[in-house]
Coordinates of C-alpha atoms in Angstrom, one line a residue:
X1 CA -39.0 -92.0 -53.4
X2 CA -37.3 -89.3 -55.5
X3 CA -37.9 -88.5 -58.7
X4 CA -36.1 -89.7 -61.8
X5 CA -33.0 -87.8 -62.5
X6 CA -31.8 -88.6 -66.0
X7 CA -28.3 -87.0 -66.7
X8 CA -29.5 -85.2 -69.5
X9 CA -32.7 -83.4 -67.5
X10 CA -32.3 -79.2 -66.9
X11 CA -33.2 -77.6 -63.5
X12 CA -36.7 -76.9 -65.0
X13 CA -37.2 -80.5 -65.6
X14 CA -36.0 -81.5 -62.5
X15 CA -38.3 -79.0 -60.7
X16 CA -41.8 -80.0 -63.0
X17 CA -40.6 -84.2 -62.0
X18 CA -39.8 -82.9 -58.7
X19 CA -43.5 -80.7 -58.0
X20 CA -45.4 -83.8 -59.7
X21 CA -43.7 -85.9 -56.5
X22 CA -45.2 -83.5 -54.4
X23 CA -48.9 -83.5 -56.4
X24 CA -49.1 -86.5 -56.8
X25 CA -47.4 -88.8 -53.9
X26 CA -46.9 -85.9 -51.0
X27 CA -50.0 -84.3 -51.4
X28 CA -52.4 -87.0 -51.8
X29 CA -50.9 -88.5 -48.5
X30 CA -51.0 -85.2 -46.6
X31 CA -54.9 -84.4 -47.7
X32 CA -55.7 -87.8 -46.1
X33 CA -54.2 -87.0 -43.0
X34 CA -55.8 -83.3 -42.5
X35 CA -59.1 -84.9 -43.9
X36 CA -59.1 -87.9 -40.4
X37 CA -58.1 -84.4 -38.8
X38 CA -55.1 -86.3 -37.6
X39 CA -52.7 -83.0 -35.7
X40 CA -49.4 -85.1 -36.2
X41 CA -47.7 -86.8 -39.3
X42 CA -44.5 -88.4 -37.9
X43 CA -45.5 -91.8 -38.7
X44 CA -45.5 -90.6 -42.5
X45 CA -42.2 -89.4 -42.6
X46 CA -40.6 -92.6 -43.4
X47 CA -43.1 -92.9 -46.4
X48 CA -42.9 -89.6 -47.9
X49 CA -39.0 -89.8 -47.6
X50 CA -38.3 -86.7 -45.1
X51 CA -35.9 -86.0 -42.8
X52 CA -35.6 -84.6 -39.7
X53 CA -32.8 -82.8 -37.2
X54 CA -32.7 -80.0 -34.9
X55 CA -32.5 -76.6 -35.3
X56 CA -31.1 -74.2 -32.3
X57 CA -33.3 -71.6 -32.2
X58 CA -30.2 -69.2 -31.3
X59 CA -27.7 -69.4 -34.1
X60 CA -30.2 -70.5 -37.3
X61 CA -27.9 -73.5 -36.9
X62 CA -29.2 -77.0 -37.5
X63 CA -27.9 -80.7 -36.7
X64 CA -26.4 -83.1 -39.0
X65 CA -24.0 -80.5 -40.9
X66 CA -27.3 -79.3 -42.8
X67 CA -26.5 -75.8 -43.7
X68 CA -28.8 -73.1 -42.0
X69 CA -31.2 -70.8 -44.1
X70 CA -32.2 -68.2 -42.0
X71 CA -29.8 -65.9 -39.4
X72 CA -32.1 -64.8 -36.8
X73 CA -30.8 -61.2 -35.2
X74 CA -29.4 -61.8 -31.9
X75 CA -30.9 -60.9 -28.7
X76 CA -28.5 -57.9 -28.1
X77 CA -29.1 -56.3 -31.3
X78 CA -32.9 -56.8 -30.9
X79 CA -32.7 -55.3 -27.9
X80 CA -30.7 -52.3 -28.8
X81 CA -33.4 -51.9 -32.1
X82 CA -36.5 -52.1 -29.6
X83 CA -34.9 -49.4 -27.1
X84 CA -35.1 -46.9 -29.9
X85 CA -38.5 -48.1 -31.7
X86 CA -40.2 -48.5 -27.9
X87 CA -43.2 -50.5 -28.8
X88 CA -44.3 -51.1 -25.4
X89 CA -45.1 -47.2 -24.8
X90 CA -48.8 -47.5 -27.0
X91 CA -49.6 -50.7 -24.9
X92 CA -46.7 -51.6 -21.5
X93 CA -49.2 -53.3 -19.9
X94 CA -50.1 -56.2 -23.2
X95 CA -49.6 -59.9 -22.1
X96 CA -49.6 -62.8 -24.4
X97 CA -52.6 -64.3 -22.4
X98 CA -55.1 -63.3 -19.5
X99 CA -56.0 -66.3 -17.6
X100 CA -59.5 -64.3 -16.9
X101 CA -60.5 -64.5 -20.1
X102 CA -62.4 -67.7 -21.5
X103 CA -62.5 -66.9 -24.9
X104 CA -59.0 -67.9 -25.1
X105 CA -59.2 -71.3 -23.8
X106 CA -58.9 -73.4 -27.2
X107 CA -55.1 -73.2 -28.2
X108 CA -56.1 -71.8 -31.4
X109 CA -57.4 -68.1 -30.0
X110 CA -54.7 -68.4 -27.4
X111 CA -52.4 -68.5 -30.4
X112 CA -53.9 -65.8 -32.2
X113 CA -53.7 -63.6 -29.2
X114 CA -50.0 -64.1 -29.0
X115 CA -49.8 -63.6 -32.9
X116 CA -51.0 -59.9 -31.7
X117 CA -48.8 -59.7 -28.8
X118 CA -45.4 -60.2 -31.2
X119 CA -47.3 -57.4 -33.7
X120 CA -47.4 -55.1 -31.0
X121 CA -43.3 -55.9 -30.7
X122 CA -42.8 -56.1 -33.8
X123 CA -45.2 -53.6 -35.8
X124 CA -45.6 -50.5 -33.1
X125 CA -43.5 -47.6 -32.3
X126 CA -42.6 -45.1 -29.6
X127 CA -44.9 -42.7 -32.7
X128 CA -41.3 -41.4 -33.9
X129 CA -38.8 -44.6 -34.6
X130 CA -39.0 -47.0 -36.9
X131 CA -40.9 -50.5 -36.0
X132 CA -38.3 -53.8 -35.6
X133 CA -39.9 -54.9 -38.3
X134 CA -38.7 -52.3 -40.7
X135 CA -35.4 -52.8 -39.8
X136 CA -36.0 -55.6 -42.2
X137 CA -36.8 -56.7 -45.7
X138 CA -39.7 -58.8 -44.8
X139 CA -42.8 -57.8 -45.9
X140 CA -46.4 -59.5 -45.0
X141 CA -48.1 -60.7 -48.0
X142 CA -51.9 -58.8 -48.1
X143 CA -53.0 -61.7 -49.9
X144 CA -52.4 -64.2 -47.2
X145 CA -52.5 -68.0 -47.9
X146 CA -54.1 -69.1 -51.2
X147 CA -55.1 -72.6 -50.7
X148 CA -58.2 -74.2 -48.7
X149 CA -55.5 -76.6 -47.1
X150 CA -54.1 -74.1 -45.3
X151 CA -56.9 -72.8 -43.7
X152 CA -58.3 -75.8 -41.8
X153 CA -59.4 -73.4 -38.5
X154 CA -63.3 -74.7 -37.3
X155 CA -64.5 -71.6 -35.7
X156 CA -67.9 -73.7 -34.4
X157 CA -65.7 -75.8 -32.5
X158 CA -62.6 -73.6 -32.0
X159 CA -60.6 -76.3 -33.6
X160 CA -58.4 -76.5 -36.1
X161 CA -55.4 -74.8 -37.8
X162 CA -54.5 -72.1 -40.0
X163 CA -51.6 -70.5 -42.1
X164 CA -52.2 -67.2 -40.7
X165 CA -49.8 -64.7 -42.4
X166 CA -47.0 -65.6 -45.0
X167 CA -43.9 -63.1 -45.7
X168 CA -41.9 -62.7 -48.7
X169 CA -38.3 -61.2 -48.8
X170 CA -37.6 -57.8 -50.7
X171 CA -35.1 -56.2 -52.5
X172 CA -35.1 -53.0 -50.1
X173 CA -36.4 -52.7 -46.3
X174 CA -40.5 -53.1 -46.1
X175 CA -40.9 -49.3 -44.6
X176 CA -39.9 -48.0 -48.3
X177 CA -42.8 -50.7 -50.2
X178 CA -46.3 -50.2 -50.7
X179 CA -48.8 -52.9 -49.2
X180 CA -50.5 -54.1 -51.6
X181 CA -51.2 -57.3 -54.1
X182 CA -49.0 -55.2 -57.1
X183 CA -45.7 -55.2 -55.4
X184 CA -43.7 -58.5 -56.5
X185 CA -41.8 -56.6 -58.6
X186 CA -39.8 -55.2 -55.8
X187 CA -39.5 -59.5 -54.5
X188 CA -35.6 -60.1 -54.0
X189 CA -36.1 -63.1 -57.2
X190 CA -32.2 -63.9 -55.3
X191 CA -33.7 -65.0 -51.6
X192 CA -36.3 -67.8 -52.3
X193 CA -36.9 -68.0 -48.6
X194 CA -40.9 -67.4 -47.1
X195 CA -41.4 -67.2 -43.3
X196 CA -44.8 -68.3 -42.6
X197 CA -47.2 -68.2 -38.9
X198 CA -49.1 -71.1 -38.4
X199 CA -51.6 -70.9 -35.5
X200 CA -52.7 -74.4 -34.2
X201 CA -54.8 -75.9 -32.2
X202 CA -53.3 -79.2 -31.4
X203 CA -50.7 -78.8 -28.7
X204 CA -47.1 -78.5 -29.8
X205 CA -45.0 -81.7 -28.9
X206 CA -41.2 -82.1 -28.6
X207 CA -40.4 -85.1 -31.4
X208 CA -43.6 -84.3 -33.3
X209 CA -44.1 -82.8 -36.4
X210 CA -47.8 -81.4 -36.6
X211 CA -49.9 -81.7 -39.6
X212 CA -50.4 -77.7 -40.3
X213 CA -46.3 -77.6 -40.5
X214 CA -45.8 -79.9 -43.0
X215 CA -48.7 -78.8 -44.8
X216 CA -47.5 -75.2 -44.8
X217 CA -43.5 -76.4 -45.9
X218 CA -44.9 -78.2 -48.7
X219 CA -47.6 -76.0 -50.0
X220 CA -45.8 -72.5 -49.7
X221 CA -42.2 -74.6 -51.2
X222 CA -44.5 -76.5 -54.5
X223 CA -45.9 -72.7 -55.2
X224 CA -42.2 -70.6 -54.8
X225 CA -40.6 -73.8 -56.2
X226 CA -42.8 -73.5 -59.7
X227 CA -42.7 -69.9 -60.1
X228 CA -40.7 -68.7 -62.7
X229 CA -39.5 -65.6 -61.0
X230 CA -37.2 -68.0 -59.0
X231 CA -36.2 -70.3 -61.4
X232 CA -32.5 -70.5 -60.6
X233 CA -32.9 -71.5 -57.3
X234 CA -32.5 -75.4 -56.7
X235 CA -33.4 -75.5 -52.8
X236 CA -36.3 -73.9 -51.6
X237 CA -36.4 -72.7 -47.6
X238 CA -39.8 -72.4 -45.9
X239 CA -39.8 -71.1 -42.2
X240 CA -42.4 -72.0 -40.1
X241 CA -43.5 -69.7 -36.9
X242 CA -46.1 -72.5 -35.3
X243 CA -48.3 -70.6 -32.2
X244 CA -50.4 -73.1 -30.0
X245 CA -51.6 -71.7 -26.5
X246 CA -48.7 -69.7 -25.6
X247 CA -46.0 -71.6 -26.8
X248 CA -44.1 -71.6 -30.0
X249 CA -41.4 -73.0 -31.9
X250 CA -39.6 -72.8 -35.4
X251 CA -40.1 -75.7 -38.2
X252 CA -37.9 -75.0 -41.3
X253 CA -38.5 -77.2 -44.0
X254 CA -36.0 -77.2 -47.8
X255 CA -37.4 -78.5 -50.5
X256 CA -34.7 -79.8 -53.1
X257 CA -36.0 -79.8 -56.4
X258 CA -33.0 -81.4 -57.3
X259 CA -33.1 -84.7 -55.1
X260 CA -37.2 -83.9 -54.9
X261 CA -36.3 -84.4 -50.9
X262 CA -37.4 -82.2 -48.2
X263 CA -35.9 -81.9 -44.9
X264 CA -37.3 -80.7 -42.0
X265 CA -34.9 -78.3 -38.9
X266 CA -37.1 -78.3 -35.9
X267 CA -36.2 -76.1 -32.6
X268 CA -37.1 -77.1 -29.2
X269 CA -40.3 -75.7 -27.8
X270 CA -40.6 -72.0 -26.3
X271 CA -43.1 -71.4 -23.5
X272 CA -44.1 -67.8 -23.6
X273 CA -47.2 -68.1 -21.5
X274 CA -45.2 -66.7 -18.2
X275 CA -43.1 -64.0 -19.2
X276 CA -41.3 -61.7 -18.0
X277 CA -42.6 -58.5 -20.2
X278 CA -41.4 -55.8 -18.1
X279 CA -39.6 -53.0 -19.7
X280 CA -39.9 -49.4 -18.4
X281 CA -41.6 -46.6 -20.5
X282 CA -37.8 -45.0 -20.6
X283 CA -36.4 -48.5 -21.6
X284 CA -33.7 -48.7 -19.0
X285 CA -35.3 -51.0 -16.9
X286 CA -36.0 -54.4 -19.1
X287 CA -36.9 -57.7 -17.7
X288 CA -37.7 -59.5 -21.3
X289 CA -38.3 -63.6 -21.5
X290 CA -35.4 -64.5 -23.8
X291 CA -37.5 -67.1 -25.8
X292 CA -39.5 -64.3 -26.7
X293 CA -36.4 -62.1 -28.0
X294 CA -35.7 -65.5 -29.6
X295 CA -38.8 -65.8 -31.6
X296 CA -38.7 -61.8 -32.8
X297 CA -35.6 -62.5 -34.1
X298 CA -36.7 -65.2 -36.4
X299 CA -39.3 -62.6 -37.9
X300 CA -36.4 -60.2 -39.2
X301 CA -33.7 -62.9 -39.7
X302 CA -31.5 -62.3 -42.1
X303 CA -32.0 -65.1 -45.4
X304 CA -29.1 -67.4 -45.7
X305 CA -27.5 -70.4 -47.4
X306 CA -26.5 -71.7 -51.3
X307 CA -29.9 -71.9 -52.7
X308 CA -28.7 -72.0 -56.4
X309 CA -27.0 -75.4 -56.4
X310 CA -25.5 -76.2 -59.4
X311 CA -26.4 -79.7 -61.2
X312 CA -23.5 -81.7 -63.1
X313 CA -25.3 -80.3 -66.4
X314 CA -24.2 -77.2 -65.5
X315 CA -20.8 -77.1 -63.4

């Protein structure tokens, strides 16, 4: 069900009928669902009017003739950016996941252990290059998630989900901003787009949308979507980085405040629990999984796509 759209109504108007879909029909639905700790919501898709099609975790390029929001840098230019920034020289011998370790055992730690083996790709250096994520203008948010949905992880029982880090786009490459809770002025206001890591526990499932995705899309696209700074924009993109055990896969979700629809691109599932890691101190020799230079180059992908659609009030 969409919200009314009387010709008359501004973008403003259509976003506040558009949000109060998502407070009041979305949301209520959603809370349910994480409340019976339910970890998959495909059966309320249908109901809450949101589509689905596939995403190839490659090009950026989803199904259907949607158009793509995110570019993610290809696995040669990764490649030649990590040979100069050498990340693997402060820790070569870092896997995603010891199989001697039992702490790891719920999918949820397993995840956040492979959240710090891509921050060892994607936030160290050789001590004299710049990081991979520099070459970028994503920037992690200090603040982190700010909603109790979002944070559903049960550390007594090692269960759960969470919204573990959330990054914003900005106007100039993140090595040349200050970290802290001050800097939105320096937000590109141009490139709605947030990239978000979800770690769960609930095991990632091809044809299934979990609960902490959807939860994330809607959430981080209702907050963007209402905030004035990016009031032009008519389509809001949410990219999803989901983490269970040691496998991962991307879930973008656009929210049209126009329509009030949201769609979901999903990519097929990566297993990154095997490897191959191997790349020499020197760099010459390199034996990297490609899923894994697959899922680095969703973290510095490049935002893309006609966000500021234009409504017949104002062609």
């Amino acid at each position: 069900m969409s919200p009314t759209k009387p010709p008359h109504q501004s973008l403003s108007q259509l976003r506040a009928a558009s949000y109060s879909q998502i407070v009041n029909h979305i949301g209520p639905i959603l809370r349910k669902r994480v409340a019976e700790q339910g970890s998959y919501v495909n059966d309320l898709l249908s109901t809450l009017d949101i589509g689905v099609t596939d995403l190839d975790l490659a090009t950026g390029i989803p199904g259907h003739q949607q158009p793509p929001f995110i570019q993610p840098i290809p696995a040669k230019q990764l490649l030649q950016c990590l040979s100069k920034s050498q990340p693997w020289v402060r820790d070569p011998d870092f896997e995603p996941r010891d199989p001697e370790d039992n702490v790891w055992d719920a999918n949820i730690w397993a995840a956040e252990r492979l959240l710090y083996f891509l921050h060892a790709w994607l936030f160290r250096s050789n001590g004299s290059e710049t990081p991979l994520i520099e070459y970028s203008n994503w920037l992690l948010h200090p603040g982190g998630p700010e909603a109790q949905i979002l944070n559903r992880k049960t550390y007594k029982k090692n269960r759960g989900w969470v919204v573990w880090e959330v990054y914003y786009y900005f106007r100039q490459p993140s090595k040349d901003v200050k970290i802290d809770r001050s800097n939105s002025h320096h937000w590109d206001t141009s490139k709605p787009h947030i990239t978000c890591v979800v770690q769960d526990d609930a095991p990632l499932i091809d044809g299934k949308i979990s609960a902490s995705e959807l939860c994330a899309i809607v959430w981080l696209a209702g907050k963007r979507g209402t905030d004035a700074r990016y009031g032009a924009h008519a389509i809001i993109p949410i990219t999803v980085i989901t983490l269970s055990g040691s496998q991962a896969r991307i879930v973008q979700g656009n929210w049209n405040v126009i329509t009030g629809k949201i769609i979901l691109y999903k990519s097929r599932i990566m297993d990154l629990g095997d490897g191959p890691w191997v790349i020499s101190k020197d760099g010459k020799s390199r034996d990297v999984h490609p899923d894994l230079l697959h899922l680095l180059g969703w973290f510095v992908g490049s935002p893309v796509g006609d966000t500021v659609v234009q409504t017949p009030q104002r062609r």
